[in-house]
Short mmCIF file of C-alpha atoms in Angstrom, two decimals:
data_model
loop_
_atom_site.label_atom_id
_atom_site.label_comp_id
_atom_site.label_asym_id
_atom_site.label_seq_id
_atom_site.Cartn_x
_atom_site.Cartn_y
_atom_site.Cartn_z
CA MET M 907 152.64 -5.61 261.68
CA HIS M 908 150.66 -2.97 260.53
CA GLN M 909 153.50 -0.60 259.68
CA LYS M 910 154.36 -3.78 257.46
CA CYS M 911 151.22 -3.64 255.66
CA GLY M 912 151.79 -0.19 254.58
CA LYS M 913 155.51 -0.18 253.65
CA MET M 914 154.83 -3.54 251.96
CA VAL M 915 152.54 -1.28 249.18
CA GLY M 916 154.49 2.06 249.48
CA ASN M 917 152.17 3.82 251.94
CA GLU M 918 154.25 4.35 255.31
CA ASP M 919 150.79 6.12 256.38
CA LEU M 920 148.23 2.84 255.74
CA GLU M 921 148.00 0.58 258.83
CA GLU M 922 146.02 -2.08 257.62
CA LEU M 923 145.01 -3.70 253.97
CA PRO M 924 141.22 -3.73 253.47
CA HIS M 925 139.44 -6.46 253.33
CA TYR M 926 139.05 -8.74 249.59
CA ASP M 927 135.12 -7.76 249.62
CA THR M 928 136.20 -4.15 249.64
CA ILE M 929 138.75 -4.53 247.10
CA ASN M 930 136.41 -7.26 244.92
CA ASP M 931 133.19 -3.62 245.23
CA PHE M 932 135.98 -1.51 244.35
CA LEU M 933 137.52 -3.70 241.32
CA SER M 934 133.72 -4.41 240.17
CA ARG M 935 132.88 -0.81 239.50
CA LEU M 936 136.08 0.08 237.69
CA ASN M 937 135.71 0.59 233.98
CA PRO M 938 137.97 -2.87 232.53
CA ALA M 939 139.18 -0.68 229.85
CA GLU M 940 140.89 1.50 233.25
CA LEU M 941 141.80 -1.57 234.51
CA GLU M 942 143.49 -3.29 231.40
CA ARG M 943 145.73 -0.11 231.74
CA ILE M 944 146.61 -0.19 235.28
CA ARG M 945 147.55 -3.67 234.34
CA ILE M 946 149.88 -2.80 231.12
CA ASP M 947 151.73 0.43 233.09
CA MET M 948 152.57 -1.89 235.97
CA ILE M 949 153.83 -4.41 233.47
CA LYS M 950 155.92 -1.81 232.24
CA LYS M 951 156.92 -0.60 235.15
CA LEU M 952 158.59 -3.68 236.29
CA PHE M 953 160.71 -3.79 232.87
CA LYS M 954 162.06 -0.80 233.09
CA LYS M 955 163.14 -1.29 236.33
CA ARG M 956 164.49 -4.82 234.86
CA CYS M 957 162.86 -6.48 237.44
CA PHE M 958 163.01 -9.91 235.77
CA ASP M 959 166.38 -9.49 233.71
CA SER M 960 167.47 -12.80 236.16
CA TYR M 961 165.13 -14.40 234.83
CA ARG M 962 166.11 -14.38 230.84
CA ILE M 963 167.08 -17.78 229.04
CA ASN M 964 170.69 -18.13 228.29
CA GLY M 965 170.51 -14.34 229.43
CA GLU M 966 168.68 -13.64 226.23
CA TYR M 967 165.31 -15.20 225.53
CA TRP M 968 162.22 -14.87 227.47
CA GLY M 969 160.14 -17.72 229.21
CA ILE M 970 156.13 -17.82 228.23
CA ALA M 971 154.07 -19.00 230.39
CA ILE M 972 150.78 -20.66 228.58
CA ASP M 973 147.67 -21.40 231.35
CA GLY M 974 144.43 -22.32 230.28
CA THR M 975 141.12 -22.39 232.97
CA GLY M 976 137.13 -22.41 233.15
CA ILE M 977 135.67 -18.98 234.03
CA PHE M 978 132.24 -19.88 233.49
CA THR M 979 129.95 -22.67 234.15
CA PHE M 980 125.73 -22.64 233.49
CA ASP M 981 123.29 -25.43 233.40
CA LYS M 982 121.96 -24.63 230.18
CA LYS M 983 123.85 -23.71 226.66
CA HIS M 984 124.67 -19.58 227.26
CA CYS M 985 125.57 -19.15 223.76
CA GLU M 986 127.21 -20.57 220.52
CA HIS M 987 130.73 -20.26 221.57
CA CYS M 988 129.94 -22.47 224.51
CA LEU M 989 132.07 -25.66 225.60
CA ARG M 990 130.53 -28.62 226.90
CA ARG M 991 131.37 -31.43 229.34
CA VAL M 992 129.32 -34.21 230.02
CA TYR M 993 129.63 -35.79 233.25
CA LYS M 994 128.22 -39.42 234.29
CA TYR M 995 127.51 -40.53 237.78
CA THR M 996 125.57 -42.79 240.03
CA ASP M 997 122.45 -41.31 241.49
CA LYS M 998 123.23 -42.04 245.28
CA GLU M 999 119.33 -42.38 246.31
CA THR M 1000 117.96 -44.28 243.11
CA GLY M 1001 121.21 -46.08 241.98
CA GLU M 1002 120.57 -45.36 238.33
CA GLU M 1003 123.42 -43.99 236.08
CA LYS M 1004 122.87 -40.47 234.85
CA THR M 1005 124.03 -37.79 233.05
CA LYS M 1006 125.11 -34.04 233.17
CA THR M 1007 125.72 -31.93 230.97
CA ILE M 1008 127.92 -28.42 231.80
CA TYR M 1009 128.36 -25.54 229.34
CA MET M 1010 131.59 -23.42 230.33
CA HIS M 1011 133.88 -20.48 228.95
CA HIS M 1012 137.50 -21.14 229.12
CA VAL M 1013 140.41 -18.74 228.96
CA LEU M 1014 144.06 -19.22 227.55
CA GLU M 1015 146.74 -16.68 229.14
CA ALA M 1016 149.91 -16.46 227.93
CA SER M 1017 152.46 -14.82 230.68
#
């Protein structure tokens, strides 16, 4: 199994993949601009190798997937761009109806 890990990432000498904490630690120290450059280079290589050609619509067009998701939440308003969601709930101890406001940031990405 260890040899398979190395082959999967193109490194025959790699005996096992790093733990996700190790990867997260590395990525947290990486300059975001460098990470973006790496992502762009990877996408360009995939297009150059024509990896996505079989996914074209009518053999001509590219499909685009659009996804929106929350990336941060706060108990207090963080900045002028925060979105707000108000939840109504019943307090389990008192039975009283209450509201809680969550502030958040979302991102919309097209792939």
